């Protein structure tokens, strides 16, 4: 099947590469010409384990192409994915300008042949309807020409092309950054929202590798077929639930500290309950990234738009914001005065195995410490100084985690990169001015840290 993917950000690039890997002819489009040129040279705009290898192999085999020309993608594709960003506005509502522009542009290049237009961008409930209208609007603009008739000065409008022939589908993504390739090939479910049965059948064919695998040892992936609005809500509801689960255990961790309990043992025990499970039940310095903050805020905004106060989701956001303050308060208790102190931070990405620093707790903590008069020296295995300094200009980022702790008054671990657990804690303690360790992810062994000469403080323990 011939597939077009509009937008080569995180979702678009992973989606396009993986569809090409299973044998579809995929053309990914981005209006950033430099980005397209880099992709054609196998320079990835994001860090995602395994992505470059798939892009390289599928391009070399002729299954994947990159272009900056919208018309080329629309003309050649049977299925067109919209995978552009929907960042949060200051009021929490999503900025849908990119989706609107793409929908209208697709319409301008339709030629009467049937297409399925798939919205994979995370958009509010009801967006499928206005995406349809914008595609129709774009097609209408492209298929009309105004001609002046000189004798009577009459303006005649001539229809130059057939009516647009397309269906709209909602197909939300559930990828975890750092595990996106695995998640694409091993999804828990595939959600399809459409009122058009023919479009659903096209999507079944597109996802045949997953829902009707040829390998006898591969279990078919459930495909949930529903209406547009429900499919759009499913994505928001899933992310809001997971964010709430993390905020819940963080709330419990704050109570644990006050009563002398250990949140790690509490989480381990309650996670054995099959109704709860262990996933997303780790206390820490809070969640971030490109999805949870944006999607929870967007769902709150949708509730307000329809006259409903999302009190639980507001609390989810509030608890998460408070976790950053918990880190600062712990440092203040340990050091009393923060002004003039040197604080080392290990980990800047919002989670391990990605270079995404959007809404990263580490950068928010670093910014607060700088505002309090601290010198902050950070390390991350993937995030570069150039990336971090866009958000926090005065942050010093070094290439060696041991260099970051030289002369530090405290070390704050903010991202649970596995390589940090392999470093010598004895060497860390010896390099620091004051051997204070604040484990913001509870990923180091407290006993080992203390035996190494560090004053260990975790979250909720």
Short mmCIF file of C-alpha atoms in Angstrom, two decimals:
data_model
loop_
_atom_site.label_atom_id
_atom_site.label_comp_id
_atom_site.label_asym_id
_atom_site.label_seq_id
_atom_site.Cartn_x
_atom_site.Cartn_y
_atom_site.Cartn_z
CA UNK A 1 0.00 0.00 0.00
CA UNK A 2 1.20 3.54 -0.75
CA UNK A 3 1.34 5.65 2.40
CA UNK A 4 2.02 9.34 2.97
CA UNK A 5 3.10 10.72 6.34
CA UNK A 6 2.87 14.49 6.88
CA UNK A 7 5.30 15.57 9.59
CA UNK A 8 8.58 13.89 10.50
CA UNK A 9 8.58 14.54 14.21
CA UNK A 10 8.60 11.78 16.76
CA UNK A 11 5.32 10.12 15.78
CA UNK A 12 5.56 10.67 12.04
CA UNK A 13 9.10 9.41 11.58
CA UNK A 14 8.62 6.31 13.72
CA UNK A 15 5.26 5.52 12.08
CA UNK A 16 6.57 5.99 8.56
CA UNK A 17 9.74 3.97 9.14
CA UNK A 18 7.90 1.05 10.75
CA UNK A 19 5.20 0.91 8.06
CA UNK A 20 7.98 0.85 5.46
CA UNK A 21 9.69 -1.94 7.40
CA UNK A 22 6.65 -4.21 6.96
CA UNK A 23 6.55 -3.60 3.20
CA UNK A 24 4.45 -0.51 2.52
CA UNK A 25 5.68 2.18 0.14
CA UNK A 26 6.01 5.20 2.41
CA UNK A 27 6.74 8.83 1.61
CA UNK A 28 7.35 11.12 4.60
CA UNK A 29 6.89 14.84 4.05
CA UNK A 30 8.12 17.80 6.08
CA UNK A 31 8.10 21.47 5.10
CA UNK A 32 11.50 21.90 6.75
CA UNK A 33 13.78 21.42 3.73
CA UNK A 34 16.94 21.16 5.84
CA UNK A 35 15.35 18.42 7.96
CA UNK A 36 14.42 16.47 4.82
CA UNK A 37 17.97 16.81 3.48
CA UNK A 38 19.36 15.50 6.77
CA UNK A 39 16.96 12.56 6.79
CA UNK A 40 18.07 11.68 3.28
CA UNK A 41 21.60 11.55 4.73
CA UNK A 42 20.36 9.36 7.62
CA UNK A 43 20.79 12.13 10.19
CA UNK A 44 17.97 11.63 12.69
CA UNK A 45 16.23 14.68 14.20
CA UNK A 46 15.46 12.72 17.38
CA UNK A 47 17.16 10.05 19.45
CA UNK A 48 15.23 6.80 19.45
CA UNK A 49 16.97 3.41 19.79
CA UNK A 50 16.78 1.42 16.55
CA UNK A 51 15.22 4.19 14.44
CA UNK A 52 18.24 5.08 12.34
CA UNK A 53 18.82 1.43 11.42
CA UNK A 54 15.23 1.03 10.20
CA UNK A 55 15.31 4.30 8.26
CA UNK A 56 18.60 3.38 6.63
CA UNK A 57 17.49 -0.11 5.60
CA UNK A 58 14.05 0.90 4.29
CA UNK A 59 15.45 3.82 2.28
CA UNK A 60 18.13 1.60 0.75
CA UNK A 61 15.52 -1.04 -0.09
CA UNK A 62 13.27 1.54 -1.76
CA UNK A 63 10.38 1.42 0.71
CA UNK A 64 10.89 4.83 2.36
CA UNK A 65 11.38 8.29 0.86
CA UNK A 66 11.52 11.83 2.23
CA UNK A 67 10.26 14.97 0.53
CA UNK A 68 9.24 18.55 1.22
CA UNK A 69 6.54 18.56 -1.47
CA UNK A 70 2.97 18.10 -0.23
CA UNK A 71 1.56 17.59 -3.72
CA UNK A 72 3.94 14.71 -4.39
CA UNK A 73 2.83 12.90 -1.23
CA UNK A 74 -0.90 13.37 -1.80
CA UNK A 75 -0.77 12.32 -5.46
CA UNK A 76 1.10 9.08 -4.72
CA UNK A 77 -0.64 7.97 -1.52
CA UNK A 78 -3.68 5.82 -0.79
CA UNK A 79 -3.49 6.54 2.94
CA UNK A 80 -2.27 9.90 4.28
CA UNK A 81 -1.28 10.30 7.94
CA UNK A 82 -1.36 13.68 9.68
CA UNK A 83 1.36 13.55 12.33
CA UNK A 84 2.15 17.17 13.16
CA UNK A 85 2.56 18.60 16.65
CA UNK A 86 -0.21 20.00 18.83
CA UNK A 87 1.70 21.83 21.58
CA UNK A 88 -0.03 23.41 24.56
CA UNK A 89 -1.03 27.05 24.60
CA UNK A 90 -0.58 29.06 27.82
CA UNK A 91 -4.17 28.25 28.87
CA UNK A 92 -3.59 24.50 28.45
CA UNK A 93 -5.58 24.12 25.23
CA UNK A 94 -3.77 22.53 22.28
CA UNK A 95 -2.45 24.63 19.42
CA UNK A 96 -4.08 23.05 16.37
CA UNK A 97 -2.76 25.46 13.75
CA UNK A 98 -0.42 22.88 12.19
CA UNK A 99 -3.20 20.29 11.88
CA UNK A 100 -5.48 22.88 10.28
CA UNK A 101 -2.83 23.96 7.79
CA UNK A 102 -2.03 20.37 6.80
CA UNK A 103 -5.70 19.39 6.40
CA UNK A 104 -6.36 22.34 4.10
CA UNK A 105 -3.17 21.68 2.13
CA UNK A 106 -4.08 18.02 1.61
CA UNK A 107 -7.44 19.12 0.23
CA UNK A 108 -5.77 21.43 -2.26
CA UNK A 109 -3.94 18.48 -3.83
CA UNK A 110 -6.76 15.92 -4.02
CA UNK A 111 -7.66 14.80 -7.54
CA UNK A 112 -10.85 12.77 -7.18
CA UNK A 113 -9.16 9.43 -6.45
CA UNK A 114 -10.23 7.94 -3.10
CA UNK A 115 -7.93 8.49 -0.12
CA UNK A 116 -8.09 7.71 3.56
CA UNK A 117 -6.86 10.67 5.61
CA UNK A 118 -5.71 9.50 9.03
CA UNK A 119 -5.34 11.89 11.94
CA UNK A 120 -2.59 10.50 14.17
CA UNK A 121 -1.87 13.83 15.86
CA UNK A 122 -3.36 14.06 19.34
CA UNK A 123 -6.37 16.35 18.94
CA UNK A 124 -9.43 17.24 21.06
CA UNK A 125 -12.66 15.30 20.73
CA UNK A 126 -14.60 16.51 17.71
CA UNK A 127 -11.53 17.41 15.67
CA UNK A 128 -12.25 14.81 13.01
CA UNK A 129 -15.29 16.77 11.90
CA UNK A 130 -13.45 20.05 11.35
CA UNK A 131 -10.51 18.23 9.74
CA UNK A 132 -13.02 16.90 7.20
CA UNK A 133 -14.38 20.42 6.61
CA UNK A 134 -10.89 21.88 6.20
CA UNK A 135 -9.94 19.21 3.64
CA UNK A 136 -13.14 19.99 1.74
CA UNK A 137 -12.39 23.71 2.02
CA UNK A 138 -8.89 23.20 0.62
CA UNK A 139 -10.26 21.11 -2.24
CA UNK A 140 -12.87 23.74 -3.02
CA UNK A 141 -10.24 26.48 -3.21
CA UNK A 142 -8.09 24.39 -5.52
CA UNK A 143 -10.89 23.34 -7.87
CA UNK A 144 -12.23 26.76 -8.64
CA UNK A 145 -10.80 29.39 -10.97
CA UNK A 146 -12.05 32.89 -11.47
CA UNK A 147 -12.09 34.01 -15.10
CA UNK A 148 -12.87 37.55 -16.24
CA UNK A 149 -15.09 37.84 -19.33
CA UNK A 150 -14.04 41.08 -21.05
CA UNK A 151 -17.23 41.94 -22.96
CA UNK A 152 -19.56 42.07 -19.97
CA UNK A 153 -17.02 42.22 -17.14
CA UNK A 154 -18.80 39.23 -15.61
CA UNK A 155 -16.86 36.99 -13.26
CA UNK A 156 -17.45 33.32 -14.03
CA UNK A 157 -16.48 30.54 -11.63
CA UNK A 158 -15.51 27.32 -13.39
CA UNK A 159 -15.16 23.98 -11.62
CA UNK A 160 -11.92 22.45 -12.90
CA UNK A 161 -11.76 19.15 -10.97
CA UNK A 162 -14.03 16.45 -9.54
CA UNK A 163 -15.37 16.54 -6.01
CA UNK A 164 -12.89 15.39 -3.34
CA UNK A 165 -13.20 11.70 -2.54
CA UNK A 166 -11.88 10.83 0.91
CA UNK A 167 -12.66 9.51 4.37
CA UNK A 168 -11.40 10.71 7.75
CA UNK A 169 -10.01 8.25 10.29
CA UNK A 170 -8.71 8.77 13.82
CA UNK A 171 -5.82 6.42 14.65
CA UNK A 172 -4.17 7.56 17.90
CA UNK A 173 -0.64 6.50 18.78
CA UNK A 174 0.42 5.05 22.13
CA UNK A 175 4.20 5.15 21.78
CA UNK A 176 6.60 5.50 24.68
CA UNK A 177 9.66 7.56 23.88
CA UNK A 178 12.71 5.38 24.18
CA UNK A 179 10.65 2.27 23.37
CA UNK A 180 8.78 3.54 20.31
CA UNK A 181 10.08 0.94 17.85
CA UNK A 182 9.20 -1.91 20.20
CA UNK A 183 5.81 -0.37 20.93
CA UNK A 184 5.04 0.02 17.22
CA UNK A 185 5.72 -3.64 16.50
CA UNK A 186 4.18 -4.89 19.76
CA UNK A 187 1.13 -2.70 20.47
CA UNK A 188 -1.49 -3.60 23.06
CA UNK A 189 -4.21 -2.50 20.65
CA UNK A 190 -4.81 -0.57 17.44
CA UNK A 191 -7.61 2.00 17.66
CA UNK A 192 -9.50 3.02 14.53
CA UNK A 193 -12.20 5.68 14.64
CA UNK A 194 -14.36 6.16 11.55
CA UNK A 195 -17.96 6.22 10.38
CA UNK A 196 -16.94 4.82 6.97
CA UNK A 197 -16.73 1.03 6.70
CA UNK A 198 -14.65 1.22 3.52
CA UNK A 199 -12.06 3.34 5.34
CA UNK A 200 -11.99 0.79 8.15
CA UNK A 201 -11.29 -1.98 5.64
CA UNK A 202 -8.44 0.04 4.16
CA UNK A 203 -6.97 0.40 7.66
CA UNK A 204 -7.34 -3.34 8.24
CA UNK A 205 -5.28 -3.93 5.10
CA UNK A 206 -2.71 -1.35 6.20
CA UNK A 207 -2.31 -3.03 9.60
CA UNK A 208 -2.56 -6.62 8.36
CA UNK A 209 0.97 -7.34 9.62
CA UNK A 210 -0.33 -6.77 13.15
CA UNK A 211 -3.98 -7.87 13.14
CA UNK A 212 -3.62 -10.86 10.81
CA UNK A 213 0.01 -11.99 11.14
CA UNK A 214 1.32 -14.67 8.80
CA UNK A 215 3.68 -16.07 11.43
CA UNK A 216 2.07 -18.86 13.44
CA UNK A 217 3.84 -17.80 16.63
CA UNK A 218 2.64 -14.18 16.48
CA UNK A 219 -0.53 -13.27 18.39
CA UNK A 220 -2.93 -10.99 16.48
CA UNK A 221 -3.20 -7.48 17.90
CA UNK A 222 -6.75 -6.45 18.86
CA UNK A 223 -8.18 -3.74 16.62
CA UNK A 224 -10.73 -1.52 18.34
CA UNK A 225 -13.08 0.03 15.79
CA UNK A 226 -15.20 2.89 17.04
CA UNK A 227 -16.50 6.32 16.09
CA UNK A 228 -14.26 9.34 15.56
CA UNK A 229 -15.07 11.06 18.85
CA UNK A 230 -14.45 7.94 20.95
CA UNK A 231 -11.12 7.25 19.24
CA UNK A 232 -10.00 10.81 19.94
CA UNK A 233 -11.07 10.49 23.58
CA UNK A 234 -9.29 7.13 24.01
CA UNK A 235 -5.86 8.75 23.54
CA UNK A 236 -6.52 11.52 26.05
CA UNK A 237 -8.10 9.14 28.55
CA UNK A 238 -5.18 6.69 28.36
CA UNK A 239 -2.52 9.33 28.95
CA UNK A 240 -4.53 11.09 31.65
CA UNK A 241 -4.96 7.80 33.51
CA UNK A 242 -1.25 6.98 33.40
CA UNK A 243 -0.30 10.49 34.52
CA UNK A 244 -2.82 10.25 37.35
CA UNK A 245 -1.36 6.91 38.42
CA UNK A 246 2.10 8.47 38.74
CA UNK A 247 0.74 11.48 40.59
CA UNK A 248 -1.13 9.11 42.90
CA UNK A 249 2.00 7.25 43.96
CA UNK A 250 3.82 10.58 44.35
CA UNK A 251 1.04 11.74 46.66
CA UNK A 252 1.43 8.50 48.62
CA UNK A 253 5.20 9.04 48.73
CA UNK A 254 4.76 12.41 50.40
CA UNK A 255 2.58 10.81 53.08
CA UNK A 256 5.10 7.96 53.47
CA UNK A 257 7.85 10.44 54.31
CA UNK A 258 5.77 11.97 57.05
CA UNK A 259 4.72 8.69 58.69
CA UNK A 260 8.01 6.80 58.28
CA UNK A 261 6.91 4.37 55.55
CA UNK A 262 8.85 3.39 52.42
CA UNK A 263 6.94 4.15 49.21
CA UNK A 264 9.00 1.59 47.27
CA UNK A 265 7.74 -1.23 49.49
CA UNK A 266 4.21 0.18 49.40
CA UNK A 267 4.25 0.34 45.59
CA UNK A 268 5.72 -3.15 45.29
CA UNK A 269 2.94 -4.61 47.43
CA UNK A 270 -0.03 -2.80 45.92
CA UNK A 271 1.32 -3.43 42.43
CA UNK A 272 0.94 -7.18 42.99
CA UNK A 273 -2.79 -6.59 42.90
CA UNK A 274 -3.76 -7.48 39.32
CA UNK A 275 -6.22 -4.61 39.30
CA UNK A 276 -3.38 -2.15 39.90
CA UNK A 277 -0.12 -3.53 38.44
CA UNK A 278 3.41 -2.19 38.81
CA UNK A 279 3.66 -0.10 35.66
CA UNK A 280 3.68 3.68 36.20
CA UNK A 281 3.77 3.12 39.96
CA UNK A 282 7.20 4.64 40.61
CA UNK A 283 7.49 7.64 42.90
CA UNK A 284 9.88 10.37 41.87
CA UNK A 285 10.40 13.98 40.90
CA UNK A 286 7.37 14.02 38.61
CA UNK A 287 6.52 13.34 35.00
CA UNK A 288 7.18 15.42 31.90
CA UNK A 289 7.71 14.92 28.18
CA UNK A 290 5.70 15.84 25.14
CA UNK A 291 2.51 13.94 25.96
CA UNK A 292 1.39 13.77 29.59
CA UNK A 293 1.55 17.50 30.44
CA UNK A 294 -0.01 18.49 27.14
CA UNK A 295 -2.71 15.84 27.05
CA UNK A 296 -3.86 16.18 30.66
CA UNK A 297 -4.06 19.96 30.26
CA UNK A 298 -5.95 19.56 26.99
CA UNK A 299 -8.50 17.22 28.60
CA UNK A 300 -9.01 19.72 31.43
CA UNK A 301 -9.49 22.43 28.79
CA UNK A 302 -12.03 20.28 26.92
CA UNK A 303 -13.97 19.72 30.14
CA UNK A 304 -14.06 23.46 30.79
CA UNK A 305 -15.20 24.11 27.23
CA UNK A 306 -18.19 21.85 27.82
CA UNK A 307 -18.94 23.18 31.32
CA UNK A 308 -17.30 20.43 33.39
CA UNK A 309 -14.69 20.97 36.10
CA UNK A 310 -12.06 18.19 35.88
CA UNK A 311 -11.12 18.28 39.57
CA UNK A 312 -9.23 14.96 39.55
CA UNK A 313 -7.13 15.89 36.52
CA UNK A 314 -6.40 19.32 37.97
CA UNK A 315 -5.12 17.56 41.08
CA UNK A 316 -3.00 15.29 38.87
CA UNK A 317 -1.32 18.38 37.41
CA UNK A 318 -0.98 20.06 40.81
CA UNK A 319 0.67 17.04 42.46
CA UNK A 320 3.11 16.77 39.57
CA UNK A 321 4.05 20.43 39.83
CA UNK A 322 4.57 20.00 43.57
CA UNK A 323 7.11 17.20 43.05
CA UNK A 324 9.59 19.72 41.64
CA UNK A 325 9.22 21.75 44.82
CA UNK A 326 9.79 18.59 46.86
CA UNK A 327 13.27 18.31 45.34
CA UNK A 328 14.10 21.94 46.16
CA UNK A 329 12.74 21.61 49.71
CA UNK A 330 14.84 18.50 50.34
CA UNK A 331 17.97 20.33 49.22
CA UNK A 332 17.10 23.26 51.46
CA UNK A 333 16.74 20.93 54.44
CA UNK A 334 20.11 19.34 53.71
CA UNK A 335 22.08 22.50 52.89
CA UNK A 336 20.04 25.15 54.75
CA UNK A 337 21.30 27.93 52.46
CA UNK A 338 21.25 27.30 48.70
CA UNK A 339 22.69 30.57 47.46
CA UNK A 340 26.28 30.08 46.36
CA UNK A 341 26.07 26.27 46.41
CA UNK A 342 27.16 24.03 43.55
CA UNK A 343 24.53 21.44 42.66
CA UNK A 344 25.21 18.55 40.28
CA UNK A 345 22.36 17.05 38.28
CA UNK A 346 22.50 13.65 36.62
CA UNK A 347 19.97 13.30 33.83
CA UNK A 348 18.19 16.02 31.86
CA UNK A 349 15.82 14.10 29.58
CA UNK A 350 12.35 13.59 31.01
CA UNK A 351 12.98 9.83 30.96
CA UNK A 352 15.85 7.51 29.97
CA UNK A 353 16.55 6.37 26.39
CA UNK A 354 15.39 9.63 24.81
CA UNK A 355 16.76 13.12 24.28
CA UNK A 356 13.36 14.76 24.81
CA UNK A 357 13.57 17.60 27.33
CA UNK A 358 10.08 18.99 26.83
CA UNK A 359 8.60 19.71 30.28
CA UNK A 360 11.52 17.75 31.77
CA UNK A 361 11.51 17.94 35.59
CA UNK A 362 15.31 18.17 35.62
CA UNK A 363 15.35 21.41 33.66
CA UNK A 364 12.61 22.93 35.79
CA UNK A 365 14.55 22.03 38.95
CA UNK A 366 17.77 23.39 37.43
CA UNK A 367 16.06 26.66 36.56
CA UNK A 368 14.69 27.03 40.11
CA UNK A 369 18.14 26.35 41.60
CA UNK A 370 19.75 28.94 39.34
CA UNK A 371 17.11 31.47 40.37
CA UNK A 372 18.00 30.72 44.00
CA UNK A 373 21.63 31.61 43.34
CA UNK A 374 23.10 28.13 42.84
CA UNK A 375 25.69 27.07 40.32
CA UNK A 376 24.27 24.04 38.50
CA UNK A 377 26.40 21.53 36.59
CA UNK A 378 24.55 18.78 34.74
CA UNK A 379 25.22 15.64 32.73
CA UNK A 380 23.06 13.56 30.42
CA UNK A 381 24.21 10.70 28.16
CA UNK A 382 22.21 12.00 25.18
CA UNK A 383 21.00 15.56 25.78
CA UNK A 384 23.58 18.10 24.61
CA UNK A 385 24.46 21.47 26.09
CA UNK A 386 23.01 23.18 23.02
CA UNK A 387 19.65 21.47 23.58
CA UNK A 388 19.51 22.19 27.30
CA UNK A 389 20.66 25.80 27.01
CA UNK A 390 17.71 26.67 24.78
CA UNK A 391 15.50 26.24 27.85
CA UNK A 392 18.02 27.05 30.61
CA UNK A 393 20.76 29.32 29.21
CA UNK A 394 22.87 29.46 32.39
CA UNK A 395 22.98 25.70 32.91
CA UNK A 396 26.45 24.18 32.58
CA UNK A 397 26.34 20.79 30.84
CA UNK A 398 29.41 18.52 30.86
CA UNK A 399 30.27 15.32 29.00
CA UNK A 400 31.34 13.25 32.02
CA UNK A 401 29.03 12.51 34.97
CA UNK A 402 32.03 12.42 37.31
CA UNK A 403 33.06 15.89 36.17
CA UNK A 404 29.61 17.16 37.14
CA UNK A 405 30.09 16.13 40.79
CA UNK A 406 33.54 17.71 41.21
CA UNK A 407 33.29 20.07 44.19
CA UNK A 408 29.50 19.75 44.34
CA UNK A 409 27.57 20.39 47.54
CA UNK A 410 24.86 17.96 46.44
CA UNK A 411 24.07 15.55 43.62
CA UNK A 412 20.50 15.28 42.36
CA UNK A 413 19.66 12.26 40.19
CA UNK A 414 16.75 13.29 37.95
CA UNK A 415 16.71 10.71 35.14
CA UNK A 416 17.15 6.98 35.78
CA UNK A 417 19.68 6.31 33.04
CA UNK A 418 21.05 2.78 33.75
CA UNK A 419 24.67 3.90 33.38
CA UNK A 420 24.41 6.03 36.51
CA UNK A 421 23.80 2.91 38.60
CA UNK A 422 27.07 1.45 37.29
CA UNK A 423 29.28 4.33 38.50
CA UNK A 424 31.40 4.08 41.65
CA UNK A 425 29.54 5.82 44.44
CA UNK A 426 32.75 5.85 46.50
CA UNK A 427 34.41 7.90 43.75
CA UNK A 428 31.39 10.19 43.64
CA UNK A 429 31.56 10.84 47.39
CA UNK A 430 35.29 11.57 47.22
CA UNK A 431 34.87 14.17 44.48
CA UNK A 432 32.10 16.12 46.20
CA UNK A 433 32.55 19.01 48.62
CA UNK A 434 29.61 17.65 50.60
CA UNK A 435 28.60 14.04 49.82
CA UNK A 436 24.84 14.63 49.67
CA UNK A 437 22.85 12.50 47.22
CA UNK A 438 19.21 13.23 46.44
CA UNK A 439 17.86 10.31 44.41
CA UNK A 440 14.92 11.86 42.59
CA UNK A 441 14.02 8.55 40.94
CA UNK A 442 14.65 6.05 43.74
CA UNK A 443 16.87 4.08 41.38
CA UNK A 444 19.97 3.72 43.56
CA UNK A 445 20.36 1.40 46.55
CA UNK A 446 20.21 3.56 49.71
CA UNK A 447 22.39 1.13 51.72
CA UNK A 448 25.11 1.00 49.05
CA UNK A 449 25.05 4.78 48.78
CA UNK A 450 25.42 5.24 52.52
CA UNK A 451 28.16 2.62 52.73
CA UNK A 452 29.98 4.55 50.00
CA UNK A 453 30.02 7.62 52.22
CA UNK A 454 27.04 9.46 50.74
CA UNK A 455 24.22 11.04 52.70
CA UNK A 456 21.31 9.47 50.81
CA UNK A 457 17.83 10.97 50.48
CA UNK A 458 15.16 9.50 48.22
CA UNK A 459 11.54 10.26 47.43
CA UNK A 460 9.02 8.86 49.90
CA UNK A 461 11.55 6.77 51.81
#
